[in-house]
């Protein structure tokens, strides 16, 4: 895909997120808008994946550890063709597989997540199994920055380095906000890059809203090597909608009809 097509896809995904959350009156707007460019780079530009064969054993794996960003994942998967976009209209509906946190009932979802702090450990297991069985797929896991306050992540990091998982990439959606406040005020995680380095990771920082930069970094990693990779993606929570960007309450606030219309208007430009 050309860069302008990737950027168009990201904008369409953002519009779907706003419409989906506004219609269902539930979801996590800030978290989902924060991660869109990362998901677009992975699903549309980088991963070996086929929406027609979501269980292909050779597919690259993506785990959304910050499972409350489900709408971002659902809208990305729908736009990529894993399931019809019309299913988004019934998000949170009684019989819909599209629940507030993602589950394996949805094509393209690799793991049930939502309780923070479990995706990274699971990704280590998946990457280790690939390595042990000589398979060449890569495993990508997206965590929140606040989520890294959970101790399980550091156990996962220690294991990833010990087992020399060059086929594993942890991407941090480093938007500096968590549920109700900044990460810094709640419990500091810095110096994050140096922590990952001390655990044995190769660390890259990137503008998490530049699909081009993300693809450049993803394309330059040594997946056959012995060091696991950490990409610290600098992002803005609520990215793309001016009145949501960097505002903590948009973590889980639901837009009024008028706010949703304004957001969609901004995202149409
Ligand atoms: C184990 C656990 N504790 C608490 C929560 C409640 N919770 C949901 S989202 C969130 C904040 C997450 O912040 P961050 O990881 O930075 O993700 P962001 O929304 O900023 O992308 C919290 C505390 C949870 N889902 N799981
Ligand atoms: Mg955050």
mmCIF file of C-alpha atoms and ligand atoms in Angstrom:
data_model
loop_
_atom_site.group_PDB
_atom_site.id
_atom_site.type_symbol
_atom_site.label_atom_id
_atom_site.label_comp_id
_atom_site.label_asym_id
_atom_site.label_seq_id
_atom_site.Cartn_x
_atom_site.Cartn_y
_atom_site.Cartn_z
ATOM 1 C CA UNK A 1 0.000 0.000 0.000
ATOM 2 C CA UNK A 2 1.147 3.547 -0.743
ATOM 3 C CA UNK A 3 1.671 5.885 2.216
ATOM 4 C CA UNK A 4 -1.373 8.016 1.337
ATOM 5 C CA UNK A 5 -3.519 4.872 1.269
ATOM 6 C CA UNK A 6 -2.258 3.859 4.695
ATOM 7 C CA UNK A 7 -3.016 7.315 6.039
ATOM 8 C CA UNK A 8 -6.489 7.196 4.508
ATOM 9 C CA UNK A 9 -7.070 3.804 6.137
ATOM 10 C CA UNK A 10 -6.012 5.210 9.536
ATOM 11 C CA UNK A 11 -8.414 8.144 9.148
ATOM 12 C CA UNK A 12 -11.275 5.824 8.175
ATOM 13 C CA UNK A 13 -10.512 3.621 11.187
ATOM 14 C CA UNK A 14 -10.618 6.678 13.461
ATOM 15 C CA UNK A 15 -13.996 7.685 12.022
ATOM 16 C CA UNK A 16 -15.299 4.169 12.624
ATOM 17 C CA UNK A 17 -14.064 4.256 16.229
ATOM 18 C CA UNK A 18 -15.910 7.508 16.944
ATOM 19 C CA UNK A 19 -19.097 6.304 15.256
ATOM 20 C CA UNK A 20 -18.965 2.866 16.897
ATOM 21 C CA UNK A 21 -18.471 4.172 20.450
ATOM 22 C CA UNK A 22 -21.048 6.943 20.025
ATOM 23 C CA UNK A 23 -23.648 4.488 18.693
ATOM 24 C CA UNK A 24 -23.058 1.853 21.389
ATOM 25 C CA UNK A 25 -22.628 4.444 24.162
ATOM 26 C CA UNK A 26 -19.693 2.445 25.493
ATOM 27 C CA UNK A 27 -15.976 2.067 24.936
ATOM 28 C CA UNK A 28 -12.617 3.719 25.376
ATOM 29 C CA UNK A 29 -12.208 6.557 22.923
ATOM 30 C CA UNK A 30 -8.815 7.904 24.015
ATOM 31 C CA UNK A 31 -7.072 4.525 24.116
ATOM 32 C CA UNK A 32 -8.437 3.459 20.750
ATOM 33 C CA UNK A 33 -7.563 6.689 18.923
ATOM 34 C CA UNK A 34 -4.060 6.544 20.453
ATOM 35 C CA UNK A 35 -3.176 3.186 18.890
ATOM 36 C CA UNK A 36 -4.619 3.537 15.362
ATOM 37 C CA UNK A 37 -1.443 4.384 13.455
ATOM 38 C CA UNK A 38 0.431 1.522 15.124
ATOM 39 C CA UNK A 39 -2.332 -0.932 14.184
ATOM 40 C CA UNK A 40 -2.510 0.440 10.647
ATOM 41 C CA UNK A 41 1.257 0.065 10.199
ATOM 42 C CA UNK A 42 1.106 -3.517 11.481
ATOM 43 C CA UNK A 43 -2.061 -4.851 9.842
ATOM 44 C CA UNK A 44 -1.989 -2.896 6.579
ATOM 45 C CA UNK A 45 1.717 -2.371 6.039
ATOM 46 C CA UNK A 46 3.885 -4.894 7.800
ATOM 47 C CA UNK A 47 2.567 -8.134 9.260
ATOM 48 C CA UNK A 48 2.292 -11.319 7.278
ATOM 49 C CA UNK A 49 -1.427 -11.851 7.722
ATOM 50 C CA UNK A 50 -4.373 -12.826 5.592
ATOM 51 C CA UNK A 51 -7.894 -11.839 6.663
ATOM 52 C CA UNK A 52 -9.209 -14.806 4.675
ATOM 53 C CA UNK A 53 -7.063 -17.196 6.761
ATOM 54 C CA UNK A 54 -7.006 -15.744 10.260
ATOM 55 C CA UNK A 55 -5.824 -19.037 11.792
ATOM 56 C CA UNK A 56 -3.007 -19.734 9.303
ATOM 57 C CA UNK A 57 -0.254 -21.297 11.460
ATOM 58 C CA UNK A 58 2.407 -19.159 9.753
ATOM 59 C CA UNK A 59 0.652 -15.817 10.363
ATOM 60 C CA UNK A 60 2.378 -13.127 12.372
ATOM 61 C CA UNK A 61 0.644 -12.733 15.724
ATOM 62 C CA UNK A 62 -0.668 -9.497 17.202
ATOM 63 C CA UNK A 63 -1.813 -9.314 20.830
ATOM 64 C CA UNK A 64 -3.589 -6.222 22.125
ATOM 65 C CA UNK A 65 -2.515 -6.353 25.745
ATOM 66 C CA UNK A 66 -4.263 -3.018 26.443
ATOM 67 C CA UNK A 67 -7.560 -4.750 25.740
ATOM 68 C CA UNK A 68 -9.674 -1.702 26.595
ATOM 69 C CA UNK A 69 -8.514 -0.333 23.211
ATOM 70 C CA UNK A 70 -10.775 -2.973 21.647
ATOM 71 C CA UNK A 71 -12.629 -0.553 19.376
ATOM 72 C CA UNK A 72 -9.335 0.404 17.735
ATOM 73 C CA UNK A 73 -8.607 -3.260 17.100
ATOM 74 C CA UNK A 74 -12.142 -4.111 15.911
ATOM 75 C CA UNK A 75 -12.260 -1.175 13.502
ATOM 76 C CA UNK A 76 -8.784 -2.013 12.152
ATOM 77 C CA UNK A 77 -9.716 -5.664 11.645
ATOM 78 C CA UNK A 78 -13.030 -4.754 9.986
ATOM 79 C CA UNK A 79 -11.372 -2.288 7.599
ATOM 80 C CA UNK A 80 -8.694 -4.890 6.814
ATOM 81 C CA UNK A 81 -11.432 -7.383 5.907
ATOM 82 C CA UNK A 82 -11.387 -9.856 8.805
ATOM 83 C CA UNK A 83 -15.139 -9.404 9.219
ATOM 84 C CA UNK A 84 -17.810 -7.155 7.664
ATOM 85 C CA UNK A 85 -17.768 -3.516 8.742
ATOM 86 C CA UNK A 86 -21.523 -3.817 9.310
ATOM 87 C CA UNK A 87 -20.735 -5.890 12.409
ATOM 88 C CA UNK A 88 -19.393 -2.716 14.020
ATOM 89 C CA UNK A 89 -22.958 -1.371 13.998
ATOM 90 C CA UNK A 90 -23.859 -3.988 16.589
ATOM 91 C CA UNK A 91 -20.836 -3.404 18.833
ATOM 92 C CA UNK A 92 -21.834 -4.312 22.448
ATOM 93 C CA UNK A 93 -25.096 -5.785 21.128
ATOM 94 C CA UNK A 94 -26.546 -8.742 22.979
ATOM 95 C CA UNK A 95 -25.458 -11.372 20.433
ATOM 96 C CA UNK A 96 -22.388 -9.615 19.090
ATOM 97 C CA UNK A 97 -18.903 -11.134 19.521
ATOM 98 C CA UNK A 98 -17.645 -7.531 19.715
ATOM 99 C CA UNK A 99 -17.582 -7.119 23.465
ATOM 100 C CA UNK A 100 -16.050 -4.261 25.452
ATOM 101 C CA UNK A 101 -12.825 -6.289 25.776
ATOM 102 C CA UNK A 102 -11.671 -8.468 22.870
ATOM 103 C CA UNK A 103 -12.052 -12.246 22.847
ATOM 104 C CA UNK A 104 -11.066 -15.093 20.564
ATOM 105 C CA UNK A 105 -14.656 -15.168 19.260
ATOM 106 C CA UNK A 106 -13.683 -12.363 16.863
ATOM 107 C CA UNK A 107 -11.608 -13.249 13.776
ATOM 108 C CA UNK A 108 -8.126 -11.757 14.037
ATOM 109 C CA UNK A 109 -8.149 -11.533 17.838
ATOM 110 C CA UNK A 110 -5.356 -13.750 19.190
ATOM 111 C CA UNK A 111 -6.040 -13.547 22.904
ATOM 112 C CA UNK A 112 -8.744 -12.520 25.368
ATOM 113 C CA UNK A 113 -7.448 -9.355 27.020
ATOM 114 C CA UNK A 114 -8.766 -6.506 29.151
ATOM 115 C CA UNK A 115 -7.303 -7.403 32.510
ATOM 116 C CA UNK A 116 -4.085 -5.462 32.061
ATOM 117 C CA UNK A 117 -0.672 -7.034 32.434
ATOM 118 C CA UNK A 118 -1.163 -10.406 30.728
ATOM 119 C CA UNK A 119 -0.593 -9.876 27.003
ATOM 120 C CA UNK A 120 3.175 -9.513 27.177
ATOM 121 C CA UNK A 121 3.639 -12.774 29.120
ATOM 122 C CA UNK A 122 1.350 -14.560 26.701
ATOM 123 C CA UNK A 123 3.297 -13.130 23.749
ATOM 124 C CA UNK A 124 6.517 -14.472 25.275
ATOM 125 C CA UNK A 125 4.958 -17.946 25.332
ATOM 126 C CA UNK A 126 3.796 -17.645 21.715
ATOM 127 C CA UNK A 127 7.200 -16.406 20.537
ATOM 128 C CA UNK A 128 9.002 -19.114 22.510
ATOM 129 C CA UNK A 129 6.827 -21.801 20.955
ATOM 130 C CA UNK A 130 7.614 -20.429 17.482
ATOM 131 C CA UNK A 131 11.304 -20.518 18.236
ATOM 132 C CA UNK A 132 11.229 -24.026 19.668
ATOM 133 C CA UNK A 133 9.260 -25.387 16.719
ATOM 134 C CA UNK A 134 11.437 -23.601 14.133
ATOM 135 C CA UNK A 135 8.607 -21.482 12.756
ATOM 136 C CA UNK A 136 9.334 -18.050 11.355
ATOM 137 C CA UNK A 137 6.294 -16.001 12.333
ATOM 138 C CA UNK A 138 6.845 -12.918 14.475
ATOM 139 C CA UNK A 139 4.862 -11.905 17.562
ATOM 140 C CA UNK A 140 3.875 -8.310 18.251
ATOM 141 C CA UNK A 141 2.290 -7.172 21.500
ATOM 142 C CA UNK A 142 0.928 -3.687 22.219
ATOM 143 C CA UNK A 143 0.902 -2.514 25.833
ATOM 144 C CA UNK A 144 -0.224 0.728 27.415
ATOM 145 C CA UNK A 145 2.362 2.801 29.263
ATOM 146 C CA UNK A 146 0.307 2.791 32.466
ATOM 147 C CA UNK A 147 -0.090 -0.940 31.998
ATOM 148 C CA UNK A 148 3.670 -1.313 32.474
ATOM 149 C CA UNK A 149 3.121 -0.583 36.177
ATOM 150 C CA UNK A 150 1.939 -4.206 36.390
ATOM 151 C CA UNK A 151 4.849 -6.352 37.602
ATOM 152 C CA UNK A 152 4.004 -9.227 35.273
ATOM 153 C CA UNK A 153 5.386 -7.201 32.372
ATOM 154 C CA UNK A 154 8.856 -7.181 33.855
ATOM 155 C CA UNK A 155 8.770 -10.889 34.456
ATOM 156 C CA UNK A 156 7.824 -11.254 30.795
ATOM 157 C CA UNK A 157 10.688 -8.979 29.780
ATOM 158 C CA UNK A 158 13.138 -11.028 31.827
ATOM 159 C CA UNK A 159 11.891 -14.255 30.225
ATOM 160 C CA UNK A 160 11.989 -12.804 26.689
ATOM 161 C CA UNK A 161 15.655 -11.927 27.051
ATOM 162 C CA UNK A 162 16.528 -15.207 28.751
ATOM 163 C CA UNK A 163 14.970 -17.206 25.926
ATOM 164 C CA UNK A 164 16.607 -14.937 23.310
ATOM 165 C CA UNK A 165 13.334 -14.078 21.587
ATOM 166 C CA UNK A 166 14.408 -11.961 18.626
ATOM 167 C CA UNK A 167 11.047 -12.891 17.082
ATOM 168 C CA UNK A 168 9.190 -10.846 19.723
ATOM 169 C CA UNK A 169 8.375 -7.142 19.593
ATOM 170 C CA UNK A 170 6.737 -5.266 22.438
ATOM 171 C CA UNK A 171 5.319 -1.933 21.358
ATOM 172 C CA UNK A 172 4.471 0.575 24.085
ATOM 173 C CA UNK A 173 1.646 3.022 23.343
ATOM 174 C CA UNK A 174 3.452 5.732 25.269
ATOM 175 C CA UNK A 175 0.724 8.376 25.521
ATOM 176 C CA UNK A 176 1.725 9.385 29.079
ATOM 177 C CA UNK A 177 -1.838 9.074 30.391
ATOM 178 C CA UNK A 178 -3.595 6.218 32.119
ATOM 179 C CA UNK A 179 -7.149 5.958 33.465
ATOM 180 C CA UNK A 180 -7.585 9.260 35.277
ATOM 181 C CA UNK A 181 -4.218 11.002 35.413
ATOM 182 C CA UNK A 182 -0.722 11.043 33.959
ATOM 183 C CA UNK A 183 1.476 7.984 34.293
ATOM 184 C CA UNK A 184 4.110 10.209 35.902
ATOM 185 C CA UNK A 185 1.744 11.294 38.705
ATOM 186 C CA UNK A 186 0.300 7.840 39.241
ATOM 187 C CA UNK A 187 3.464 5.729 39.272
ATOM 188 C CA UNK A 188 6.522 6.662 37.228
ATOM 189 C CA UNK A 189 7.756 4.142 34.639
ATOM 190 C CA UNK A 190 10.683 6.208 33.321
ATOM 191 C CA UNK A 191 13.440 5.777 32.324
ATOM 192 C CA UNK A 192 11.584 3.284 30.175
ATOM 193 C CA UNK A 193 14.095 2.765 27.374
ATOM 194 C CA UNK A 194 16.928 2.190 29.804
ATOM 195 C CA UNK A 195 14.809 -0.276 31.759
ATOM 196 C CA UNK A 196 14.112 -2.366 28.654
ATOM 197 C CA UNK A 197 17.795 -2.154 27.713
ATOM 198 C CA UNK A 198 18.813 -3.350 31.156
ATOM 199 C CA UNK A 199 16.487 -6.318 30.662
ATOM 200 C CA UNK A 200 18.335 -7.183 27.427
ATOM 201 C CA UNK A 201 16.069 -5.619 24.809
ATOM 202 C CA UNK A 202 17.011 -3.733 21.695
ATOM 203 C CA UNK A 203 15.092 -0.474 22.117
ATOM 204 C CA UNK A 204 13.803 1.969 19.508
ATOM 205 C CA UNK A 205 11.824 5.153 20.003
ATOM 206 C CA UNK A 206 9.402 6.277 17.321
ATOM 207 C CA UNK A 207 6.665 8.811 16.582
ATOM 208 C CA UNK A 208 3.696 6.506 17.103
ATOM 209 C CA UNK A 209 1.559 8.569 14.734
ATOM 210 C CA UNK A 210 3.987 8.393 11.823
ATOM 211 C CA UNK A 211 3.100 5.285 9.855
ATOM 212 C CA UNK A 212 6.237 5.836 7.772
ATOM 213 C CA UNK A 213 8.507 5.924 10.832
ATOM 214 C CA UNK A 214 6.782 2.909 12.342
ATOM 215 C CA UNK A 215 7.252 0.915 9.131
ATOM 216 C CA UNK A 216 10.887 2.009 8.960
ATOM 217 C CA UNK A 217 11.581 0.759 12.479
ATOM 218 C CA UNK A 218 9.600 -2.478 12.058
ATOM 219 C CA UNK A 219 11.409 -3.177 8.794
ATOM 220 C CA UNK A 220 14.836 -2.674 10.357
ATOM 221 C CA UNK A 221 14.592 -5.159 13.240
ATOM 222 C CA UNK A 222 16.507 -8.441 13.278
ATOM 223 C CA UNK A 223 13.778 -11.032 13.904
ATOM 224 C CA UNK A 224 16.214 -13.931 13.578
ATOM 225 C CA UNK A 225 18.593 -12.545 16.208
ATOM 226 C CA UNK A 226 18.833 -13.171 19.913
ATOM 227 C CA UNK A 227 17.572 -9.896 21.382
ATOM 228 C CA UNK A 228 13.897 -9.159 21.838
ATOM 229 C CA UNK A 229 12.746 -5.730 20.666
ATOM 230 C CA UNK A 230 10.957 -2.876 22.390
ATOM 231 C CA UNK A 231 9.479 -0.028 20.376
ATOM 232 C CA UNK A 232 8.504 2.954 22.474
ATOM 233 C CA UNK A 233 5.868 4.688 20.383
ATOM 234 C CA UNK A 234 5.296 8.287 21.412
ATOM 235 C CA UNK A 235 1.592 8.912 21.054
ATOM 236 C CA UNK A 236 -1.195 11.275 22.066
ATOM 237 C CA UNK A 237 -4.245 9.843 23.779
ATOM 238 C CA UNK A 238 -7.341 10.743 21.745
ATOM 239 C CA UNK A 239 -5.200 11.500 18.679
ATOM 240 C CA UNK A 240 -7.086 13.019 15.750
ATOM 241 C CA UNK A 241 -9.889 14.799 17.619
ATOM 242 C CA UNK A 242 -8.728 18.179 18.937
ATOM 243 C CA UNK A 243 -10.939 18.315 22.020
ATOM 244 C CA UNK A 244 -10.054 14.758 23.080
ATOM 245 C CA UNK A 245 -6.287 14.907 22.622
ATOM 246 C CA UNK A 246 -4.437 14.622 25.930
ATOM 247 C CA UNK A 247 -7.609 15.054 28.031
ATOM 248 C CA UNK A 248 -7.781 12.330 30.725
ATOM 249 C CA UNK A 249 -11.586 12.166 30.917
ATOM 250 C CA UNK A 250 -11.757 10.933 27.319
ATOM 251 C CA UNK A 251 -10.306 7.672 28.593
ATOM 252 C CA UNK A 252 -13.882 6.429 28.872
ATOM 253 C CA UNK A 253 -16.185 9.390 28.318
ATOM 254 C CA UNK A 254 -18.901 8.846 25.727
ATOM 255 C CA UNK A 255 -19.429 11.698 23.266
ATOM 256 C CA UNK A 256 -22.778 13.413 23.003
ATOM 257 C CA UNK A 257 -24.364 13.390 19.556
ATOM 258 C CA UNK A 258 -23.055 16.892 18.939
ATOM 259 C CA UNK A 259 -19.512 15.965 20.064
ATOM 260 C CA UNK A 260 -19.492 12.873 17.872
ATOM 261 C CA UNK A 261 -20.584 14.944 14.883
ATOM 262 C CA UNK A 262 -17.810 17.464 15.562
ATOM 263 C CA UNK A 263 -15.249 14.669 15.896
ATOM 264 C CA UNK A 264 -16.350 13.059 12.630
ATOM 265 C CA UNK A 265 -16.204 16.445 10.921
ATOM 266 C CA UNK A 266 -12.594 16.932 12.089
ATOM 267 C CA UNK A 267 -11.679 13.440 10.918
ATOM 268 C CA UNK A 268 -13.122 14.021 7.466
ATOM 269 C CA UNK A 269 -10.477 16.614 6.569
HETATM 270 C C1 LIG B 1 -5.528 -5.476 35.954
HETATM 271 C C2 LIG B 1 -6.298 -4.257 35.629
HETATM 272 N N1 LIG B 1 -6.306 -3.229 36.484
HETATM 273 C C3 LIG B 1 -7.016 -2.113 36.187
HETATM 274 C C4 LIG B 1 -7.761 -2.032 35.048
HETATM 275 C C5 LIG B 1 -8.592 -0.799 34.768
HETATM 276 N N2 LIG B 1 -8.035 -0.008 33.699
HETATM 277 C C6 LIG B 1 -8.533 -0.054 32.445
HETATM 278 S S1 LIG B 1 -7.706 0.944 31.394
HETATM 279 C C7 LIG B 1 -6.666 1.490 32.604
HETATM 280 C C8 LIG B 1 -5.589 2.494 32.316
HETATM 281 C C9 LIG B 1 -4.641 2.003 31.289
HETATM 282 O O1 LIG B 1 -3.701 2.999 30.945
HETATM 283 P P1 LIG B 1 -2.649 2.712 29.835
HETATM 284 O O2 LIG B 1 -2.070 1.352 30.011
HETATM 285 O O3 LIG B 1 -1.688 3.826 29.820
HETATM 286 O O4 LIG B 1 -3.519 2.640 28.499
HETATM 287 P P2 LIG B 1 -4.078 3.852 27.581
HETATM 288 O O5 LIG B 1 -5.555 3.852 27.781
HETATM 289 O O6 LIG B 1 -3.450 5.131 28.028
HETATM 290 O O7 LIG B 1 -3.681 3.490 26.199
HETATM 291 C C10 LIG B 1 -6.980 0.878 33.821
HETATM 292 C C11 LIG B 1 -6.270 1.137 35.088
HETATM 293 C C12 LIG B 1 -7.734 -3.149 34.171
HETATM 294 N N3 LIG B 1 -8.394 -3.148 33.000
HETATM 295 N N4 LIG B 1 -6.995 -4.243 34.481
HETATM 296 MG MG1 LIG B 2 -1.411 5.355 28.492
#
